[in-house]
mmCIF file of C-alpha atoms in Angstrom:
data_model
loop_
_atom_site.group_PDB
_atom_site.id
_atom_site.type_symbol
_atom_site.label_atom_id
_atom_site.label_comp_id
_atom_site.label_asym_id
_atom_site.label_seq_id
_atom_site.Cartn_x
_atom_site.Cartn_y
_atom_site.Cartn_z
ATOM 1 C CA MET A 1 -44.858 -81.210 -55.922
ATOM 2 C CA THR A 2 -48.404 -82.397 -56.219
ATOM 3 C CA HIS A 3 -50.159 -79.186 -56.093
ATOM 4 C CA LEU A 4 -54.752 -79.015 -54.706
ATOM 5 C CA ARG A 5 -57.022 -79.698 -57.940
ATOM 6 C CA PRO A 6 -59.616 -77.346 -58.354
ATOM 7 C CA ASP A 7 -62.871 -79.690 -57.837
ATOM 8 C CA GLU A 8 -60.292 -80.807 -54.229
ATOM 9 C CA ARG A 9 -60.409 -77.498 -52.794
ATOM 10 C CA TYR A 10 -63.258 -76.959 -50.592
ATOM 11 C CA SER A 11 -65.674 -73.211 -51.872
ATOM 12 C CA ASP A 12 -68.145 -72.064 -49.881
ATOM 13 C CA LYS A 13 -69.618 -70.903 -52.925
ATOM 14 C CA LYS A 14 -70.067 -74.344 -54.705
ATOM 15 C CA TRP A 15 -72.015 -77.844 -53.293
ATOM 16 C CA ALA A 16 -69.545 -79.601 -50.925
ATOM 17 C CA PRO A 17 -70.656 -82.202 -48.739
ATOM 18 C CA PRO A 18 -72.533 -81.071 -45.123
ATOM 19 C CA TRP A 19 -69.302 -82.545 -42.640
ATOM 20 C CA VAL A 20 -67.265 -81.092 -45.189
ATOM 21 C CA LYS A 21 -68.198 -77.879 -44.908
ATOM 22 C CA ARG A 22 -68.663 -78.164 -41.101
ATOM 23 C CA GLN A 23 -64.679 -79.716 -40.602
ATOM 24 C CA HIS A 24 -63.661 -76.375 -42.729
ATOM 25 C CA LEU A 25 -65.292 -73.519 -41.041
ATOM 26 C CA ALA A 26 -64.698 -75.589 -37.831
ATOM 27 C CA ARG A 27 -61.188 -75.555 -38.323
ATOM 28 C CA TYR A 28 -60.397 -72.299 -39.314
ATOM 29 C CA THR A 29 -63.571 -71.032 -36.362
ATOM 30 C CA TRP A 30 -61.161 -72.848 -33.718
ATOM 31 C CA ILE A 31 -57.994 -71.098 -35.348
ATOM 32 C CA LYS A 32 -58.722 -68.013 -34.677
ATOM 33 C CA SER A 33 -58.142 -67.733 -30.807
ATOM 34 C CA LEU A 34 -54.314 -67.953 -32.029
ATOM 35 C CA VAL A 35 -53.869 -65.441 -34.465
ATOM 36 C CA LYS A 36 -54.243 -61.695 -32.602
ATOM 37 C CA ASP A 37 -51.517 -59.684 -33.323
ATOM 38 C CA ARG A 38 -48.665 -62.785 -35.333
ATOM 39 C CA VAL A 39 -47.568 -62.883 -38.838
ATOM 40 C CA VAL A 40 -49.592 -65.274 -40.154
ATOM 41 C CA ALA A 41 -49.053 -68.277 -43.347
ATOM 42 C CA ASP A 42 -52.951 -69.924 -44.542
ATOM 43 C CA ALA A 43 -51.735 -72.244 -47.155
ATOM 44 C CA ALA A 44 -52.993 -73.450 -49.452
ATOM 45 C CA CYS A 45 -55.090 -71.502 -48.542
ATOM 46 C CA GLY A 46 -58.068 -72.549 -51.516
ATOM 47 C CA THR A 47 -60.253 -69.879 -51.978
ATOM 48 C CA GLY A 48 -59.566 -67.896 -48.967
ATOM 49 C CA TYR A 49 -62.436 -67.738 -46.339
ATOM 50 C CA GLY A 50 -60.294 -68.994 -43.982
ATOM 51 C CA SER A 51 -57.679 -66.403 -44.983
ATOM 52 C CA GLN A 52 -60.797 -64.024 -44.467
ATOM 53 C CA MET A 53 -61.727 -65.429 -40.931
ATOM 54 C CA ILE A 54 -58.266 -65.192 -40.057
ATOM 55 C CA ALA A 55 -57.874 -61.747 -40.704
ATOM 56 C CA SER A 56 -60.695 -60.329 -39.432
ATOM 57 C CA SER A 57 -60.353 -61.644 -35.717
ATOM 58 C CA GLY A 58 -56.771 -59.460 -35.278
ATOM 59 C CA ALA A 59 -54.259 -61.086 -36.925
ATOM 60 C CA LYS A 60 -51.481 -58.458 -37.542
ATOM 61 C CA HIS A 61 -50.575 -59.874 -41.383
ATOM 62 C CA VAL A 62 -51.856 -62.753 -43.496
ATOM 63 C CA TRP A 63 -49.967 -64.219 -46.510
ATOM 64 C CA ALA A 64 -52.521 -66.694 -47.791
ATOM 65 C CA PHE A 65 -50.616 -69.059 -50.240
ATOM 66 C CA ASP A 66 -51.532 -71.256 -53.167
ATOM 67 C CA THR A 67 -51.241 -72.715 -56.415
ATOM 68 C CA ASN A 68 -53.836 -72.132 -58.583
ATOM 69 C CA GLU A 69 -54.949 -68.852 -59.912
ATOM 70 C CA ASP A 70 -58.507 -68.968 -60.208
ATOM 71 C CA ALA A 71 -58.495 -69.921 -56.852
ATOM 72 C CA LEU A 72 -56.574 -66.556 -55.948
ATOM 73 C CA SER A 73 -58.751 -64.752 -57.672
ATOM 74 C CA GLU A 74 -61.783 -66.225 -55.639
ATOM 75 C CA ALA A 75 -60.035 -65.826 -52.500
ATOM 76 C CA ARG A 76 -59.748 -62.047 -54.460
ATOM 77 C CA ALA A 77 -63.079 -61.219 -55.161
ATOM 78 C CA PHE A 78 -65.253 -62.725 -53.087
ATOM 79 C CA HIS A 79 -62.697 -62.550 -49.345
ATOM 80 C CA SER A 80 -60.348 -60.143 -49.680
ATOM 81 C CA HIS A 81 -59.008 -57.480 -46.747
ATOM 82 C CA PRO A 82 -56.949 -55.080 -46.122
ATOM 83 C CA LEU A 83 -54.580 -57.192 -44.044
ATOM 84 C CA ILE A 84 -53.922 -60.420 -46.877
ATOM 85 C CA ASN A 85 -51.743 -60.696 -49.245
ATOM 86 C CA HIS A 86 -52.717 -63.685 -52.060
ATOM 87 C CA VAL A 87 -49.469 -64.827 -53.555
ATOM 88 C CA ASN A 88 -49.209 -67.471 -56.326
ATOM 89 C CA ALA A 89 -46.695 -69.975 -54.531
ATOM 90 C CA ASN A 90 -45.211 -73.518 -53.698
ATOM 91 C CA ILE A 91 -45.782 -74.288 -50.502
ATOM 92 C CA CYS A 92 -41.985 -75.716 -50.592
ATOM 93 C CA ASP A 93 -40.355 -72.857 -52.157
ATOM 94 C CA LEU A 94 -42.268 -69.328 -50.186
ATOM 95 C CA PRO A 95 -41.204 -66.474 -51.523
ATOM 96 C CA ILE A 96 -40.421 -65.424 -47.497
ATOM 97 C CA PRO A 97 -37.636 -64.511 -45.274
ATOM 98 C CA ASN A 98 -36.754 -66.744 -43.382
ATOM 99 C CA GLN A 99 -38.153 -66.581 -39.762
ATOM 100 C CA SER A 100 -40.976 -64.015 -40.844
ATOM 101 C CA ILE A 101 -43.588 -66.145 -39.638
ATOM 102 C CA ASP A 102 -45.474 -65.923 -36.198
ATOM 103 C CA LEU A 103 -48.428 -68.821 -37.041
ATOM 104 C CA PHE A 104 -48.234 -70.831 -39.888
ATOM 105 C CA ILE A 105 -51.262 -72.615 -41.402
ATOM 106 C CA CYS A 106 -51.396 -75.613 -43.003
ATOM 107 C CA PHE A 107 -55.358 -77.873 -42.925
ATOM 108 C CA GLU A 108 -55.661 -80.565 -45.449
ATOM 109 C CA THR A 109 -53.173 -80.316 -47.801
ATOM 110 C CA ILE A 110 -49.328 -82.407 -46.576
ATOM 111 C CA GLU A 111 -51.387 -85.631 -48.031
ATOM 112 C CA HIS A 112 -51.530 -84.500 -51.556
ATOM 113 C CA VAL A 113 -48.095 -82.902 -52.102
ATOM 114 C CA GLY A 114 -45.606 -85.124 -53.103
ATOM 115 C CA ASP A 115 -42.432 -83.504 -50.860
ATOM 116 C CA ASP A 116 -44.278 -84.024 -47.248
ATOM 117 C CA HIS A 117 -40.241 -83.799 -45.563
ATOM 118 C CA GLY A 118 -39.851 -80.139 -48.044
ATOM 119 C CA VAL A 119 -43.162 -78.796 -46.621
ATOM 120 C CA LEU A 120 -41.999 -79.717 -42.861
ATOM 121 C CA ARG A 121 -38.704 -77.798 -44.157
ATOM 122 C CA GLU A 122 -40.211 -74.469 -45.484
ATOM 123 C CA VAL A 123 -42.120 -73.798 -41.987
ATOM 124 C CA CYS A 124 -39.461 -73.943 -39.744
ATOM 125 C CA ARG A 125 -37.301 -72.011 -41.932
ATOM 126 C CA THR A 126 -40.125 -68.778 -42.091
ATOM 127 C CA LEU A 127 -41.417 -69.493 -38.601
ATOM 128 C CA ARG A 128 -40.228 -66.864 -36.062
ATOM 129 C CA THR A 129 -38.675 -68.100 -32.821
ATOM 130 C CA GLY A 130 -41.187 -69.669 -30.106
ATOM 131 C CA GLY A 131 -43.811 -69.663 -33.767
ATOM 132 C CA TYR A 132 -46.690 -72.219 -34.365
ATOM 133 C CA PHE A 133 -47.107 -74.325 -37.177
ATOM 134 C CA VAL A 134 -51.002 -76.059 -36.707
ATOM 135 C CA CYS A 135 -51.659 -78.827 -39.929
ATOM 136 C CA SER A 136 -54.778 -80.897 -40.279
ATOM 137 C CA THR A 137 -55.156 -83.990 -42.444
ATOM 138 C CA PRO A 138 -57.358 -87.048 -43.564
ATOM 139 C CA ASN A 139 -56.679 -90.458 -40.887
ATOM 140 C CA ARG A 140 -55.671 -93.042 -43.027
ATOM 141 C CA ASP A 141 -57.578 -95.612 -40.907
ATOM 142 C CA LEU A 142 -61.177 -94.051 -41.482
ATOM 143 C CA PHE A 143 -60.581 -92.758 -44.783
ATOM 144 C CA ASN A 144 -58.829 -95.692 -46.192
ATOM 145 C CA PRO A 145 -58.986 -99.090 -43.776
ATOM 146 C CA GLY A 146 -56.699 -101.486 -44.185
ATOM 147 C CA LYS A 147 -54.761 -99.771 -46.575
ATOM 148 C CA LYS A 148 -50.624 -98.683 -46.010
ATOM 149 C CA ILE A 149 -48.797 -95.273 -46.149
ATOM 150 C CA GLN A 150 -47.057 -96.122 -49.369
ATOM 151 C CA ASP A 151 -50.999 -97.508 -51.323
ATOM 152 C CA ARG A 152 -52.535 -94.878 -53.500
ATOM 153 C CA PRO A 153 -55.691 -93.550 -51.316
ATOM 154 C CA PHE A 154 -58.530 -93.860 -52.489
ATOM 155 C CA ASN A 155 -59.054 -90.350 -52.981
ATOM 156 C CA ARG A 156 -57.043 -89.587 -56.310
ATOM 157 C CA PHE A 157 -56.589 -86.157 -55.447
ATOM 158 C CA HIS A 158 -54.459 -87.965 -52.341
ATOM 159 C CA VAL A 159 -51.010 -89.751 -52.766
ATOM 160 C CA ARG A 160 -50.804 -90.268 -49.697
ATOM 161 C CA GLU A 161 -53.032 -90.601 -46.013
ATOM 162 C CA TYR A 162 -51.502 -91.183 -42.796
ATOM 163 C CA SER A 163 -52.445 -93.119 -39.822
ATOM 164 C CA HIS A 164 -51.996 -90.747 -36.179
ATOM 165 C CA ALA A 165 -48.744 -92.553 -35.296
ATOM 166 C CA GLU A 166 -47.332 -92.014 -38.370
ATOM 167 C CA PHE A 167 -47.695 -88.031 -38.369
ATOM 168 C CA TYR A 168 -46.998 -87.454 -34.684
ATOM 169 C CA SER A 169 -43.527 -89.259 -36.207
ATOM 170 C CA LEU A 170 -42.694 -87.259 -39.328
ATOM 171 C CA LEU A 171 -44.110 -84.042 -37.237
ATOM 172 C CA TYR A 172 -42.177 -84.955 -34.470
ATOM 173 C CA GLY A 173 -38.898 -84.394 -36.755
ATOM 174 C CA TYR A 174 -39.705 -81.304 -37.486
ATOM 175 C CA PHE A 175 -41.148 -80.428 -33.980
ATOM 176 C CA GLY A 176 -39.574 -80.632 -30.170
ATOM 177 C CA HIS A 177 -43.478 -80.911 -29.766
ATOM 178 C CA VAL A 178 -46.099 -82.010 -30.993
ATOM 179 C CA GLN A 179 -50.111 -81.549 -29.081
ATOM 180 C CA MET A 180 -51.974 -83.881 -31.266
ATOM 181 C CA ILE A 181 -55.993 -83.851 -31.810
ATOM 182 C CA GLY A 182 -58.233 -84.204 -33.673
ATOM 183 C CA GLN A 183 -62.447 -84.100 -35.275
ATOM 184 C CA SER A 184 -64.907 -85.629 -35.856
ATOM 185 C CA GLN A 185 -64.480 -88.849 -33.584
ATOM 186 C CA TYR A 186 -65.776 -92.782 -34.170
ATOM 187 C CA SER A 187 -65.674 -95.419 -32.175
ATOM 188 C CA GLU A 188 -62.273 -96.996 -31.870
ATOM 189 C CA ARG A 189 -64.982 -100.291 -31.584
ATOM 190 C CA TYR A 190 -65.886 -99.271 -35.046
ATOM 191 C CA GLN A 191 -62.041 -98.283 -36.774
ATOM 192 C CA VAL A 192 -61.494 -102.423 -35.905
ATOM 193 C CA ILE A 193 -63.869 -103.762 -37.582
ATOM 194 C CA LEU A 194 -63.563 -101.243 -40.537
ATOM 195 C CA ALA A 195 -59.874 -102.302 -40.890
ATOM 196 C CA ARG A 196 -60.593 -105.976 -40.597
ATOM 197 C CA ILE A 197 -63.127 -104.746 -43.158
ATOM 198 C CA GLY A 198 -60.765 -102.702 -45.365
ATOM 199 C CA GLU A 199 -58.026 -106.107 -44.992
ATOM 200 C CA PHE A 200 -59.497 -107.807 -47.460
ATOM 201 C CA PHE A 201 -62.259 -105.476 -49.030
ATOM 202 C CA PRO A 202 -60.643 -102.031 -49.015
ATOM 203 C CA ALA A 203 -62.731 -100.084 -51.255
ATOM 204 C CA LEU A 204 -66.245 -101.837 -49.652
ATOM 205 C CA ALA A 205 -64.642 -100.227 -46.467
ATOM 206 C CA THR A 206 -64.360 -96.629 -47.951
ATOM 207 C CA ARG A 207 -67.662 -96.956 -49.229
ATOM 208 C CA ILE A 208 -69.048 -98.065 -46.149
ATOM 209 C CA HIS A 209 -67.385 -95.023 -43.698
ATOM 210 C CA GLN A 210 -68.857 -92.470 -46.728
ATOM 211 C CA ALA A 211 -72.662 -94.557 -46.378
ATOM 212 C CA ARG A 212 -71.413 -94.062 -41.530
ATOM 213 C CA LYS A 213 -71.298 -90.391 -42.648
ATOM 214 C CA LEU A 214 -74.202 -90.355 -45.355
ATOM 215 C CA LEU A 215 -77.235 -91.381 -42.786
ATOM 216 C CA GLY A 216 -75.288 -89.661 -39.860
ATOM 217 C CA ASN A 217 -75.982 -86.463 -41.672
ATOM 218 C CA PHE A 218 -79.569 -87.255 -42.317
ATOM 219 C CA LEU A 219 -80.464 -88.488 -39.078
ATOM 220 C CA GLY A 220 -78.150 -85.834 -36.876
ATOM 221 C CA ILE A 221 -75.283 -87.634 -35.508
ATOM 222 C CA CYS A 222 -72.459 -87.023 -36.679
ATOM 223 C CA PRO A 223 -69.646 -86.601 -34.536
ATOM 224 C CA SER A 224 -68.878 -83.518 -33.730
ATOM 225 C CA GLU A 225 -66.290 -81.389 -36.113
ATOM 226 C CA GLU A 226 -65.329 -78.959 -32.839
ATOM 227 C CA PRO A 227 -61.202 -79.359 -32.947
ATOM 228 C CA GLY A 228 -60.277 -81.577 -29.687
ATOM 229 C CA LEU A 229 -58.423 -83.727 -27.204
ATOM 230 C CA THR A 230 -58.923 -87.614 -28.808
ATOM 231 C CA LYS A 231 -61.388 -89.339 -26.089
ATOM 232 C CA GLN A 232 -60.817 -92.314 -25.050
ATOM 233 C CA ASN A 233 -61.736 -95.407 -26.523
ATOM 234 C CA GLN A 234 -62.451 -93.215 -29.854
ATOM 235 C CA THR A 235 -60.568 -92.462 -33.461
ATOM 236 C CA PRO A 236 -60.645 -89.015 -34.813
ATOM 237 C CA GLU A 237 -61.489 -88.422 -39.132
ATOM 238 C CA ILE A 238 -59.527 -85.654 -39.507
ATOM 239 C CA LEU A 239 -56.062 -85.555 -37.508
ATOM 240 C CA LEU A 240 -54.810 -81.743 -36.081
ATOM 241 C CA ALA A 241 -51.335 -81.020 -34.572
ATOM 242 C CA ILE A 242 -50.153 -77.839 -33.096
ATOM 243 C CA CYS A 243 -46.433 -77.793 -32.933
ATOM 244 C CA HIS A 244 -43.404 -75.604 -31.860
ATOM 245 C CA GLN A 245 -40.086 -75.563 -30.971
ATOM 246 C CA PRO A 246 -38.527 -75.861 -34.675
ATOM 247 C CA ARG A 247 -35.285 -78.183 -34.816
ATOM 248 C CA ASN A 248 -32.220 -77.213 -36.240
ATOM 249 C CA LEU A 249 -31.597 -79.113 -38.755
#
């Protein structure tokens, strides 16, 4: 398994690009409405700011899993809560019983893991009947225009990145119901232009998108980071999925 490395984790104690910070916080702010009276797993929790937000929003209990002890130490020091258990654990082999989780959260993680199917098998094992799995991952069509899923991503910490169709197909293999939403939506025309550039110059296409975000942030014209349904003729930068009805595999 590939673990999240310390310099890839978001921490509210360190500098991060403003749009990255807004996306991370928007996901956890959005998920708060789903946690009341539920046992929640947050994997990988990183430095724990999101787990604390969940615990403070009416969750029954929060299991906060990560493989990096430095991140967990920061979580315990700055984002502790009586309802949180911080545990050093592999996302493909969690130390919790079968069908013990009501809501399983996995934000910006599956692209780091060599065995993505192992992640989903473990989610299905731990979810209770009626439970939900909510996950997010970068959209390759914007992060790595012109590349295929088997190509190494521009981000050296990622094992792979998915297109919208690939991510949906992966999740639907494990869940009877998958609703796709997204964050930071760009025009479909812009995405098509990046894809054409990426066919010949993939690194250039990636740099163009990074420059677009930097300029947009400077000018105050960034797309909304609020999770929502994909609008017509729009492409989300971050793919978000709400899954339930685990398949009996």
